[in-house]
CSV table of C-alpha atoms in Angstrom, one decimal:
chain,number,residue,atom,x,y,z
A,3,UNK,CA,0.0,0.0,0.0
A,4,UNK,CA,1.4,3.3,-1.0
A,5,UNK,CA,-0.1,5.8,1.7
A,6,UNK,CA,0.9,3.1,4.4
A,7,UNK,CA,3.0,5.5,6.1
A,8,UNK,CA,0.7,8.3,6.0
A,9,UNK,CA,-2.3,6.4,6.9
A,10,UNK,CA,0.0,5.2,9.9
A,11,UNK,CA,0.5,8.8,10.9
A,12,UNK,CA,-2.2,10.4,13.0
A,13,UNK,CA,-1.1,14.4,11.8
A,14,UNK,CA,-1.4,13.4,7.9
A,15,UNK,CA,-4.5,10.9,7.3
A,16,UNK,CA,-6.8,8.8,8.7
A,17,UNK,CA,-6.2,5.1,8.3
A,18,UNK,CA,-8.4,4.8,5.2
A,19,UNK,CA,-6.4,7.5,3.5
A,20,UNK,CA,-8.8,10.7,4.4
A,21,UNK,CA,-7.4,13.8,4.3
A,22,UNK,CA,-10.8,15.3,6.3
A,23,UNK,CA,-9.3,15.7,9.8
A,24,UNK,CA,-6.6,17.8,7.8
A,25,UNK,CA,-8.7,19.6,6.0
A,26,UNK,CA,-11.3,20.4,8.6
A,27,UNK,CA,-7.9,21.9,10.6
A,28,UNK,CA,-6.3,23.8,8.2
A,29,UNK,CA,-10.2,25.3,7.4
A,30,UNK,CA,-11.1,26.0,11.0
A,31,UNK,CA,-7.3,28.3,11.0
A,32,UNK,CA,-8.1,29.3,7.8
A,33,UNK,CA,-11.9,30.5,9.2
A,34,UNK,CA,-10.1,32.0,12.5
A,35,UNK,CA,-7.7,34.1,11.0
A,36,UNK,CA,-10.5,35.3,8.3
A,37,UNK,CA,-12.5,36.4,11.7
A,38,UNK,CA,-9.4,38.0,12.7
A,39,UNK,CA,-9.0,40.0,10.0
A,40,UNK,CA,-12.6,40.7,9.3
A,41,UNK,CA,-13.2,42.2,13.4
A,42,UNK,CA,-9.9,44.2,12.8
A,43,UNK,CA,-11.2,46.1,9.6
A,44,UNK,CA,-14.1,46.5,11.1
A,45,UNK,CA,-12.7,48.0,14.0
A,46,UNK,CA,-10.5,50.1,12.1
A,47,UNK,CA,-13.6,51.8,9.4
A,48,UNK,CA,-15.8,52.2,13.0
A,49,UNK,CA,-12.5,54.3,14.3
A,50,UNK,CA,-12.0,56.4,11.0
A,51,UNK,CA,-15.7,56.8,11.0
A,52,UNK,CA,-15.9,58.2,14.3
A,53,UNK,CA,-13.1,60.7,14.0
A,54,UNK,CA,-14.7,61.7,11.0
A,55,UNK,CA,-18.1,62.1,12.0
A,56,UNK,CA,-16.6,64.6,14.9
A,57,UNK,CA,-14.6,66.9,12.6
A,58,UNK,CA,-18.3,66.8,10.7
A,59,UNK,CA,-20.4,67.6,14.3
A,60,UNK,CA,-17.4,70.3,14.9
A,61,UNK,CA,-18.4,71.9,11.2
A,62,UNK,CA,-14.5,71.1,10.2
A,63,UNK,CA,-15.5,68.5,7.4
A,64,UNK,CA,-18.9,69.2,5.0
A,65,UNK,CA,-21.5,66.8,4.4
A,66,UNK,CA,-19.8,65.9,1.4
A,67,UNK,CA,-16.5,65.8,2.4
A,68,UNK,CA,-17.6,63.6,5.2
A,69,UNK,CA,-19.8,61.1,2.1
A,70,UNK,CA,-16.4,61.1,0.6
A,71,UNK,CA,-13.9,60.2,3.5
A,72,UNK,CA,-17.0,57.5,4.6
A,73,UNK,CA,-16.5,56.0,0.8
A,74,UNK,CA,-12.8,56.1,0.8
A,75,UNK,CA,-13.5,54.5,4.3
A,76,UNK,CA,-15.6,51.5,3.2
A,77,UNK,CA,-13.3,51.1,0.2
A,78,UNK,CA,-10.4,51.1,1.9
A,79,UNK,CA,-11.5,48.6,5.0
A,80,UNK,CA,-14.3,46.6,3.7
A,81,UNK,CA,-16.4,46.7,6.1
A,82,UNK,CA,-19.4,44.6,6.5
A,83,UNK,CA,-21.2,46.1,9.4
A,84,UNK,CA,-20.2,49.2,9.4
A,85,UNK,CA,-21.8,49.9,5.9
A,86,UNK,CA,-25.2,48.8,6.6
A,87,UNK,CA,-25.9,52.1,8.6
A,88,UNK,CA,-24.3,54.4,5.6
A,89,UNK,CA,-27.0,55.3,3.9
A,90,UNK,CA,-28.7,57.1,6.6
A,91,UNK,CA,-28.3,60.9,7.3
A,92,UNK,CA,-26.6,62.3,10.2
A,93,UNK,CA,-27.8,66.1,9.8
């Protein structure tokens, strides 16, 4: 049998020759780190977002320099909660 000594290994197959317990580890990093990076965009559009929406309450930024910084924002970050609200007036 050719896979003998990876069946024989519990780290590379199971005895049959399945890669599943593999795969189902390397997916469930794969899935963490995608969380990861997903909360940390996140965080960082909600931070931009909030600095800008003071310098707009503080009359520093206009209304459409603020649509503008929230679309470079969204574009920059890729946010997927943070957009859902973007449509809504703040003035």
């Amino acid at each position: 049998m050719p896979y003998a000594n990876i069946a024989a290994n519990p780290f590379m197959a199971e005895p049959d020759g399945s890669f599943a317990p593999i795969l189902a580890t390397l997916q469930k990093g794969l899935v963490a780190k995608m969380c990861r990076e997903l909360l940390e965009r996140e965080a960082d559009y909600q931070a931009s977002m909030l600095m800008f929406r003071s310098l707009l309450e503080k009359g520093i930024l206009t209304s459409e320099e603020y649509k503008t910084a929230e679309q470079m924002m969204a574009e920059k970050y890729k946010p997927i909660v943070g957009t859902l609200f973007s449509n809504i007036e703040l003035t």
